[in-house]
Amino acid sequence: MTKRPTADPSCGLPAWAGQDDLTTYGENTWCPGCGNFAILNAAKAAVRSLEGDGIGRDRIVMAAGIGQHAKIFDYLGLSGVYSLHGRAIAVAQGMKLANPDLSVIVFVGDGDTMGEGLAHLLFAAKRNADVTVVMHDNGVYALTTGQRSPLSPEGYKGPSTPHGNTEQPLNPLVLTLEAGATFVARGYSGDIAGLTGLIADGVRHKGFSFIDVLQPCVTFNNRYAEYNELAKPMDGGPLSFDDALALARVQETLPTGILYRAERGSAEELLTRGRNPVRDSGCRSDRLAAVRLLLDG
Ligand SMILES: Cc1ncc(C[n+]2csc(CCOP(=O)(O)OP(=O)(O)O)c2C)c(N)n1
Ligand code: SF4
Ligand SMILES: [Mg+2]
C-alpha cells in the first residue's frame, strides 16, 4: 500500500498542487466539465466529514479500477491500491480483511465493474463485505474513447456501436439489491452536497455500500440536460426492500438518495470474529491458530 505525499506549496509546485491538504501532485487530465471533478470534491468533503466523527484519514484508504474514474487515485490524497480493470472490489475486500480497522472506499467505473468485474460486485454484496463502492456511472468506456459499456443506453452511438447500441443497459441498483447489498444509493455529480452525504454515510455503514453516481462524460456521453431534469433528491428513504426494488426499476425519474439500508453482520466481522491481523499479529503459533479457526469454524 502506498502513502503518497500531499502537495507542499513551499516546494515551487505547479498551480494545481497545494489547493488543499487532500490534493496530490498529480496533474489533472480530466476534460473541463467532466462529472468526475464533482466526485473528487465530494470524496474530499466526505473524508473531512468522517474526520469530524473521529475517523482519521490515516484510517480511510481507497482502491480504484482502471479508467477515467480511476485517475481519482492520483488526485485524492489518501493511501491505497491502484488496482486492475474490474478487480478493485476484490482488492478492497483484501485490504479490509487484512486490517478491519480501515474504512475502504472503492472507486470503480461502470464498464470496470458492470462488465469485467460484475462477479466481484455481486459476491461482495452477497457476503456483505464492509467496503464502500462509488461507481462513476458515465454509461461508457471513456478512457478507451467511447465504446459501449454494459450501462450504455439503447441507441448509444460510439466506435463499437456506430449504428447504435442494440442492447438494453443493466440496472445496477436492482442487481446490487438482489445480490444482498445492505446499503444501496443513487447520487448525481450535479449535486455535490448530496453526494458528499452519501459517500460519508456509505463509509459509516457497517456492511456493503454501493453508490451509483450519475456522472456525465461531456466528451462521449453528455447527459447533463437529462440528469438535471430527472435526478432529484427523493422524498424520505431509505425504503423497505420491496419499495426500494420498485423504485430502482423506475426509469422515468432518477431519484437520488439512500434507497435501501439494512443491518446484517459484515463478512469481516463474521470471518475474523473481532481479531485484527495487524493489531493482534501475535506470534507464529497464534497466527496459525487464527487461520485454523477461520478454516475450521
Ligand atoms: C483487463 C483489462 N481489459 C481491458 C482494459 C482496457 N481498458 C482500460 S480502461 C477501460 C474502460 C474503462 O471504462 P469504465 O470502467 O467505464 O471507466 P471510465 O473510463 O468510463 O471512467 C478498458 C476497456 C484493461 N486495462 N484491462
Ligand atoms: S472523456 Fe469523459 S469521463 Fe473522461 S475525462 Fe473526459 S468527460 Fe470525463
Ligand atoms: Mg465508464
GROMACS .gro file of C-alpha atoms and ligand atoms in nm:
model
  332
    1MET     CA    1   0.000   0.000   0.000
    2THR     CA    2   0.148   0.335  -0.094
    3LYS     CA    3   0.134   0.651   0.111
    4ARG     CA    4   0.157   0.928  -0.142
    5PRO     CA    5   0.265   1.279  -0.047
    6THR     CA    6   0.014   1.558  -0.045
    7ALA     CA    7   0.108   1.886  -0.202
    8ASP     CA    8   0.356   2.112  -0.028
    9PRO     CA    9   0.320   2.467  -0.169
   10SER     CA   10   0.660   2.564  -0.033
   11CYS     CA   11   0.840   2.345  -0.290
   12GLY     CA   12   0.771   2.551  -0.603
   13LEU     CA   13   0.495   2.317  -0.715
   14PRO     CA   14   0.275   2.362  -1.020
   15ALA     CA   15  -0.051   2.556  -0.997
   16TRP     CA   16  -0.283   2.260  -0.934
   17ALA     CA   17  -0.090   2.147  -0.627
   18GLY     CA   18  -0.138   2.286  -0.279
   19GLN     CA   19  -0.508   2.368  -0.327
   20ASP     CA   20  -0.594   2.179  -0.011
   21ASP     CA   21  -0.447   1.911   0.208
   22LEU     CA   22  -0.621   1.627   0.018
   23THR     CA   23  -0.479   1.738  -0.319
   24THR     CA   24  -0.179   1.548  -0.456
   25TYR     CA   25   0.098   1.628  -0.702
   26GLY     CA   26  -0.093   1.455  -0.985
   27GLU     CA   27  -0.173   1.681  -1.282
   28ASN     CA   28  -0.543   1.658  -1.356
   29THR     CA   29  -0.617   1.545  -1.712
   30TRP     CA   30  -0.997   1.514  -1.696
   31CYS     CA   31  -1.188   1.717  -1.959
   32PRO     CA   32  -1.329   2.051  -1.837
   33GLY     CA   33  -1.687   1.986  -1.726
   34CYS     CA   34  -1.637   1.615  -1.654
   35GLY     CA   35  -1.857   1.484  -1.374
   36ASN     CA   36  -1.551   1.321  -1.216
   37PHE     CA   37  -1.446   1.657  -1.069
   38ALA     CA   38  -1.759   1.662  -0.855
   39ILE     CA   39  -1.698   1.307  -0.734
   40LEU     CA   40  -1.343   1.405  -0.634
   41ASN     CA   41  -1.470   1.710  -0.446
   42ALA     CA   42  -1.747   1.512  -0.279
   43ALA     CA   43  -1.497   1.244  -0.174
   44LYS     CA   44  -1.273   1.510  -0.017
   45ALA     CA   45  -1.567   1.664   0.167
   46ALA     CA   46  -1.678   1.319   0.285
   47VAL     CA   47  -1.330   1.247   0.423
   48ARG     CA   48  -1.344   1.575   0.616
   49SER     CA   49  -1.689   1.493   0.747
   50LEU     CA   50  -1.568   1.149   0.861
   51GLU     CA   51  -1.268   1.310   1.030
   52GLY     CA   52  -1.519   1.519   1.223
   53ASP     CA   53  -1.662   1.189   1.350
   54GLY     CA   54  -1.317   1.077   1.464
   55ILE     CA   55  -1.240   0.855   1.162
   56GLY     CA   56  -0.894   0.992   1.077
   57ARG     CA   57  -0.774   0.993   0.717
   58ASP     CA   58  -0.492   0.757   0.816
   59ARG     CA   59  -0.770   0.500   0.862
   60ILE     CA   60  -0.950   0.579   0.534
   61VAL     CA   61  -0.798   0.406   0.233
   62MET     CA   62  -0.902   0.362  -0.128
   63ALA     CA   63  -0.880   0.123  -0.418
   64ALA     CA   64  -0.953   0.208  -0.781
   65GLY     CA   65  -1.009   0.020  -1.104
   66ILE     CA   66  -0.870   0.136  -1.439
   67GLY     CA   67  -1.036   0.409  -1.643
   68GLN     CA   68  -1.105   0.782  -1.631
   69HIS     CA   69  -1.275   0.729  -1.293
   70ALA     CA   70  -0.963   0.561  -1.156
   71LYS     CA   71  -0.749   0.871  -1.207
   72ILE     CA   72  -0.909   0.986  -0.881
   73PHE     CA   73  -0.642   0.767  -0.724
   74ASP     CA   74  -0.381   1.016  -0.849
   75TYR     CA   75  -0.572   1.323  -0.731
   76LEU     CA   76  -0.706   1.230  -0.388
   77GLY     CA   77  -0.451   1.235  -0.105
   78LEU     CA   78  -0.540   0.903   0.056
   79SER     CA   79  -0.333   0.586   0.071
   80GLY     CA   80  -0.450   0.284  -0.122
   81VAL     CA   81  -0.402   0.044  -0.411
   82TYR     CA   82  -0.436   0.137  -0.779
   83SER     CA   83  -0.578  -0.193  -0.888
   84LEU     CA   84  -0.663  -0.368  -1.217
   85HIS     CA   85  -0.956  -0.316  -1.452
   86GLY     CA   86  -1.257  -0.483  -1.286
   87ARG     CA   87  -1.064  -0.607  -0.983
   88ALA     CA   88  -1.077  -0.314  -0.742
   89ILE     CA   89  -1.358  -0.457  -0.529
   90ALA     CA   90  -1.164  -0.781  -0.476
   91VAL     CA   91  -0.856  -0.581  -0.376
   92ALA     CA   92  -1.064  -0.365  -0.139
   93GLN     CA   93  -1.201  -0.673   0.036
   94GLY     CA   94  -0.846  -0.798   0.088
   95MET     CA   95  -0.749  -0.462   0.240
   96LYS     CA   96  -1.046  -0.471   0.477
   97LEU     CA   97  -0.986  -0.832   0.576
   98ALA     CA   98  -0.616  -0.767   0.641
   99ASN     CA   99  -0.692  -0.468   0.864
  100PRO     CA  100  -1.060  -0.445   0.967
  101ASP     CA  101  -0.990  -0.111   1.139
  102LEU     CA  102  -0.965   0.055   0.796
  103SER     CA  103  -1.255   0.219   0.613
  104VAL     CA  104  -1.218   0.127   0.246
  105ILE     CA  105  -1.363   0.334  -0.040
  106VAL     CA  106  -1.355   0.175  -0.386
  107PHE     CA  107  -1.380   0.396  -0.693
  108VAL     CA  108  -1.496   0.195  -0.994
  109GLY     CA  109  -1.621   0.265  -1.345
  110ASP     CA  110  -1.944   0.136  -1.495
  111GLY     CA  111  -1.752  -0.060  -1.758
  112ASP     CA  112  -1.499  -0.170  -1.499
  113THR     CA  113  -1.748  -0.312  -1.254
  114MET     CA  114  -2.064  -0.392  -1.452
  115GLY     CA  115  -1.858  -0.568  -1.722
  116GLU     CA  116  -1.527  -0.728  -1.633
  117GLY     CA  117  -1.580  -0.704  -1.254
  118LEU     CA  118  -1.950  -0.786  -1.226
  119ALA     CA  119  -1.899  -1.110  -1.033
  120HIS     CA  120  -1.678  -0.931  -0.778
  121LEU     CA  121  -1.950  -0.670  -0.723
  122LEU     CA  122  -2.230  -0.922  -0.677
  123PHE     CA  123  -2.036  -1.152  -0.447
  124ALA     CA  124  -1.908  -0.862  -0.234
  125ALA     CA  125  -2.274  -0.757  -0.194
  126LYS     CA  126  -2.378  -1.116  -0.120
  127ARG     CA  127  -2.119  -1.156   0.158
  128ASN     CA  128  -2.183  -0.802   0.287
  129ALA     CA  129  -1.816  -0.702   0.266
  130ASP     CA  130  -1.767  -0.383   0.465
  131VAL     CA  131  -1.643  -0.163   0.179
  132THR     CA  132  -1.799   0.139   0.007
  133VAL     CA  133  -1.822   0.119  -0.371
  134VAL     CA  134  -1.855   0.451  -0.557
  135MET     CA  135  -1.942   0.373  -0.919
  136HIS     CA  136  -1.866   0.655  -1.165
  137ASP     CA  137  -2.159   0.583  -1.396
  138ASN     CA  138  -2.095   0.763  -1.725
  139GLY     CA  139  -2.256   0.489  -1.932
  140VAL     CA  140  -1.949   0.445  -2.148
  141TYR     CA  141  -1.592   0.315  -2.161
  142ALA     CA  142  -1.449   0.666  -2.154
  143LEU     CA  143  -1.076   0.604  -2.117
  144THR     CA  144  -1.078   0.382  -2.425
  145THR     CA  145  -1.262   0.656  -2.618
  146GLY     CA  146  -1.629   0.581  -2.603
  147GLN     CA  147  -1.709   0.215  -2.661
  148ARG     CA  148  -2.046   0.094  -2.536
  149SER     CA  149  -2.043  -0.018  -2.172
  150PRO     CA  150  -2.296  -0.251  -2.003
  151LEU     CA  151  -2.475   0.066  -1.886
  152SER     CA  152  -2.486   0.249  -2.222
  153PRO     CA  153  -2.840   0.338  -2.320
  154GLU     CA  154  -3.010   0.166  -2.610
  155GLY     CA  155  -2.924   0.354  -2.928
  156TYR     CA  156  -2.590   0.488  -2.796
  157LYS     CA  157  -2.351   0.552  -3.086
  158GLY     CA  158  -1.976   0.501  -3.033
  159PRO     CA  159  -1.678   0.337  -3.202
  160SER     CA  160  -1.804  -0.014  -3.117
  161THR     CA  161  -2.169   0.064  -3.198
  162PRO     CA  162  -2.159   0.306  -3.495
  163HIS     CA  163  -2.522   0.226  -3.583
  164GLY     CA  164  -2.644   0.250  -3.224
  165ASN     CA  165  -2.640   0.014  -2.925
  166THR     CA  166  -2.897  -0.260  -2.981
  167GLU     CA  167  -2.891  -0.383  -2.618
  168GLN     CA  168  -3.072  -0.271  -2.302
  169PRO     CA  169  -2.847  -0.144  -2.018
  170LEU     CA  170  -2.813  -0.344  -1.696
  171ASN     CA  171  -2.974  -0.195  -1.385
  172PRO     CA  172  -2.700  -0.162  -1.118
  173LEU     CA  173  -2.940  -0.075  -0.835
  174VAL     CA  174  -3.160  -0.377  -0.897
  175LEU     CA  175  -2.859  -0.608  -0.932
  176THR     CA  176  -2.694  -0.497  -0.606
  177LEU     CA  177  -3.024  -0.504  -0.415
  178GLU     CA  178  -3.097  -0.855  -0.538
  179ALA     CA  179  -2.742  -0.966  -0.458
  180GLY     CA  180  -2.783  -0.867  -0.092
  181ALA     CA  181  -2.623  -0.522  -0.059
  182THR     CA  182  -2.717  -0.363   0.273
  183PHE     CA  183  -2.677   0.000   0.157
  184VAL     CA  184  -2.783   0.100  -0.195
  185ALA     CA  185  -2.791   0.461  -0.310
  186ARG     CA  186  -2.800   0.676  -0.622
  187GLY     CA  187  -2.605   1.002  -0.640
  188TYR     CA  188  -2.555   1.268  -0.906
  189SER     CA  189  -2.237   1.460  -0.973
  190GLY     CA  190  -2.455   1.769  -1.026
  191ASP     CA  191  -2.534   1.759  -0.651
  192ILE     CA  192  -2.202   1.763  -0.465
  193ALA     CA  193  -2.358   1.820  -0.123
  194GLY     CA  194  -2.594   1.525  -0.166
  195LEU     CA  195  -2.313   1.307  -0.297
  196THR     CA  196  -2.087   1.402  -0.005
  197GLY     CA  197  -2.352   1.285   0.239
  198LEU     CA  198  -2.399   0.957   0.051
  199ILE     CA  199  -2.026   0.876   0.047
  200ALA     CA  200  -1.986   0.961   0.417
  201ASP     CA  201  -2.299   0.762   0.508
  202GLY     CA  202  -2.178   0.471   0.295
  203VAL     CA  203  -1.847   0.464   0.484
  204ARG     CA  204  -2.026   0.490   0.820
  205HIS     CA  205  -2.248   0.196   0.724
  206LYS     CA  206  -2.123  -0.139   0.857
  207GLY     CA  207  -2.152  -0.365   0.558
  208PHE     CA  208  -2.154  -0.341   0.180
  209SER     CA  209  -2.247   0.002   0.049
  210PHE     CA  210  -2.300   0.075  -0.319
  211ILE     CA  211  -2.345   0.423  -0.463
  212ASP     CA  212  -2.437   0.453  -0.830
  213VAL     CA  213  -2.318   0.804  -0.922
  214LEU     CA  214  -2.464   0.951  -1.239
  215GLN     CA  215  -2.151   1.109  -1.390
  216PRO     CA  216  -2.189   1.277  -1.727
  217CYS     CA  217  -1.896   1.229  -1.965
  218VAL     CA  218  -1.906   1.553  -2.160
  219THR     CA  219  -1.691   1.410  -2.438
  220PHE     CA  220  -1.858   1.075  -2.515
  221ASN     CA  221  -2.194   1.064  -2.338
  222ASN     CA  222  -2.308   1.406  -2.222
  223ARG     CA  223  -2.629   1.359  -2.024
  224TYR     CA  224  -2.628   1.673  -1.807
  225ALA     CA  225  -2.955   1.800  -1.956
  226GLU     CA  226  -3.134   1.469  -1.893
  227TYR     CA  227  -2.996   1.428  -1.540
  228ASN     CA  228  -3.061   1.790  -1.441
  229GLU     CA  229  -3.426   1.724  -1.519
  230LEU     CA  230  -3.463   1.372  -1.380
  231ALA     CA  231  -3.213   1.335  -1.093
  232LYS     CA  232  -3.375   1.496  -0.790
  233PRO     CA  233  -3.336   1.408  -0.419
  234MET     CA  234  -3.600   1.152  -0.321
  235ASP     CA  235  -3.859   1.229  -0.056
  236GLY     CA  236  -3.763   1.037   0.256
  237GLY     CA  237  -3.594   0.698   0.235
  238PRO     CA  238  -3.441   0.456   0.293
  239LEU     CA  239  -3.731   0.234   0.184
  240SER     CA  240  -3.835  -0.122   0.253
  241PHE     CA  241  -3.661  -0.379   0.032
  242ASP     CA  242  -3.963  -0.422  -0.196
  243ASP     CA  243  -4.022  -0.048  -0.231
  244ALA     CA  244  -3.651   0.014  -0.298
  245LEU     CA  245  -3.657  -0.253  -0.567
  246ALA     CA  246  -3.967  -0.099  -0.723
  247LEU     CA  247  -3.809   0.248  -0.718
  248ALA     CA  248  -3.484   0.114  -0.865
  249ARG     CA  249  -3.685  -0.013  -1.164
  250VAL     CA  250  -3.842   0.326  -1.237
  251GLN     CA  251  -3.688   0.483  -1.547
  252GLU     CA  252  -3.897   0.796  -1.595
  253THR     CA  253  -3.727   0.970  -1.300
  254LEU     CA  254  -3.391   0.913  -1.130
  255PRO     CA  255  -3.442   0.984  -0.758
  256THR     CA  256  -3.118   1.033  -0.564
  257GLY     CA  257  -3.053   0.933  -0.203
  258ILE     CA  258  -3.036   0.613   0.001
  259LEU     CA  259  -3.289   0.370  -0.148
  260TYR     CA  260  -3.221   0.089   0.095
  261ARG     CA  261  -3.029   0.031   0.418
  262ALA     CA  262  -3.030  -0.275   0.643
  263GLU     CA  263  -2.831  -0.419   0.933
  264ARG     CA  264  -2.658  -0.754   0.881
  265GLY     CA  265  -2.326  -0.890   1.008
  266SER     CA  266  -2.044  -0.795   0.774
  267ALA     CA  267  -1.819  -1.052   0.608
  268GLU     CA  268  -1.515  -0.937   0.805
  269GLU     CA  269  -1.693  -0.940   1.142
  270LEU     CA  270  -1.822  -1.290   1.079
  271LEU     CA  271  -1.490  -1.422   0.950
  272THR     CA  272  -1.241  -1.261   1.187
  273ARG     CA  273  -1.463  -1.254   1.498
  274GLY     CA  274  -1.309  -0.933   1.623
  275ARG     CA  275  -0.946  -1.028   1.558
  276ASN     CA  276  -0.743  -0.769   1.369
  277PRO     CA  277  -0.446  -0.936   1.195
  278VAL     CA  278  -0.249  -0.610   1.211
  279ARG     CA  279  -0.321  -0.509   1.572
  280ASP     CA  280  -0.329  -0.865   1.707
  281SER     CA  281  -0.049  -1.009   1.495
  282GLY     CA  282   0.081  -1.229   1.779
  283CYS     CA  283   0.346  -1.497   1.739
  284ARG     CA  284   0.354  -1.758   1.462
  285SER     CA  285   0.161  -2.021   1.659
  286ASP     CA  286  -0.109  -1.761   1.745
  287ARG     CA  287  -0.141  -1.673   1.377
  288LEU     CA  288  -0.165  -2.038   1.276
  289ALA     CA  289  -0.433  -2.095   1.539
  290ALA     CA  290  -0.628  -1.798   1.400
  291VAL     CA  291  -0.606  -1.936   1.045
  292ARG     CA  292  -0.722  -2.277   1.171
  293LEU     CA  293  -1.020  -2.111   1.338
  294LEU     CA  294  -1.105  -1.934   1.012
  295LEU     CA  295  -1.088  -2.259   0.814
  296ASP     CA  296  -1.248  -2.497   1.063
  297GLY     CA  297  -1.508  -2.262   1.209
  298LIG     C1  298  -0.820  -0.650  -1.821
  298LIG     C2  299  -0.831  -0.523  -1.898
  298LIG     N1  300  -0.919  -0.516  -2.001
  298LIG     C3  301  -0.931  -0.402  -2.072
  298LIG     C4  302  -0.852  -0.293  -2.039
  298LIG     C5  303  -0.863  -0.168  -2.122
  298LIG     N2  304  -0.940  -0.068  -2.054
  298LIG     C6  305  -0.885   0.025  -1.975
  298LIG     S1  306  -0.993   0.136  -1.915
  298LIG     C7  307  -1.120   0.058  -1.997
  298LIG     C8  308  -1.260   0.112  -1.994
  298LIG     C9  309  -1.293   0.185  -1.871
  298LIG     O1  310  -1.431   0.212  -1.870
  298LIG     P1  311  -1.500   0.242  -1.732
  298LIG     O2  312  -1.469   0.138  -1.635
  298LIG     O3  313  -1.643   0.267  -1.757
  298LIG     O4  314  -1.424   0.373  -1.683
  298LIG     P2  315  -1.430   0.520  -1.742
  298LIG     O5  316  -1.307   0.537  -1.828
  298LIG     O6  317  -1.555   0.535  -1.819
  298LIG     O7  318  -1.426   0.605  -1.620
  298LIG    C10  319  -1.076  -0.052  -2.069
  298LIG    C11  320  -1.162  -0.139  -2.151
  298LIG    C12  321  -0.763  -0.305  -1.931
  298LIG     N3  322  -0.689  -0.201  -1.889
  298LIG     N4  323  -0.755  -0.419  -1.862
  299SF4     S1  324  -1.353   1.152  -2.159
  299SF4    FE1  325  -1.540   1.172  -2.038
  299SF4     S2  326  -1.500   1.064  -1.845
  299SF4    FE2  327  -1.302   1.106  -1.944
  299SF4     S3  328  -1.233   1.299  -1.854
  299SF4    FE3  329  -1.339   1.348  -2.048
  299SF4     S4  330  -1.550   1.390  -1.984
  299SF4    FE4  331  -1.452   1.280  -1.814
  300MG      MG  332  -1.742   0.448  -1.772
   0.00000   0.00000   0.00000
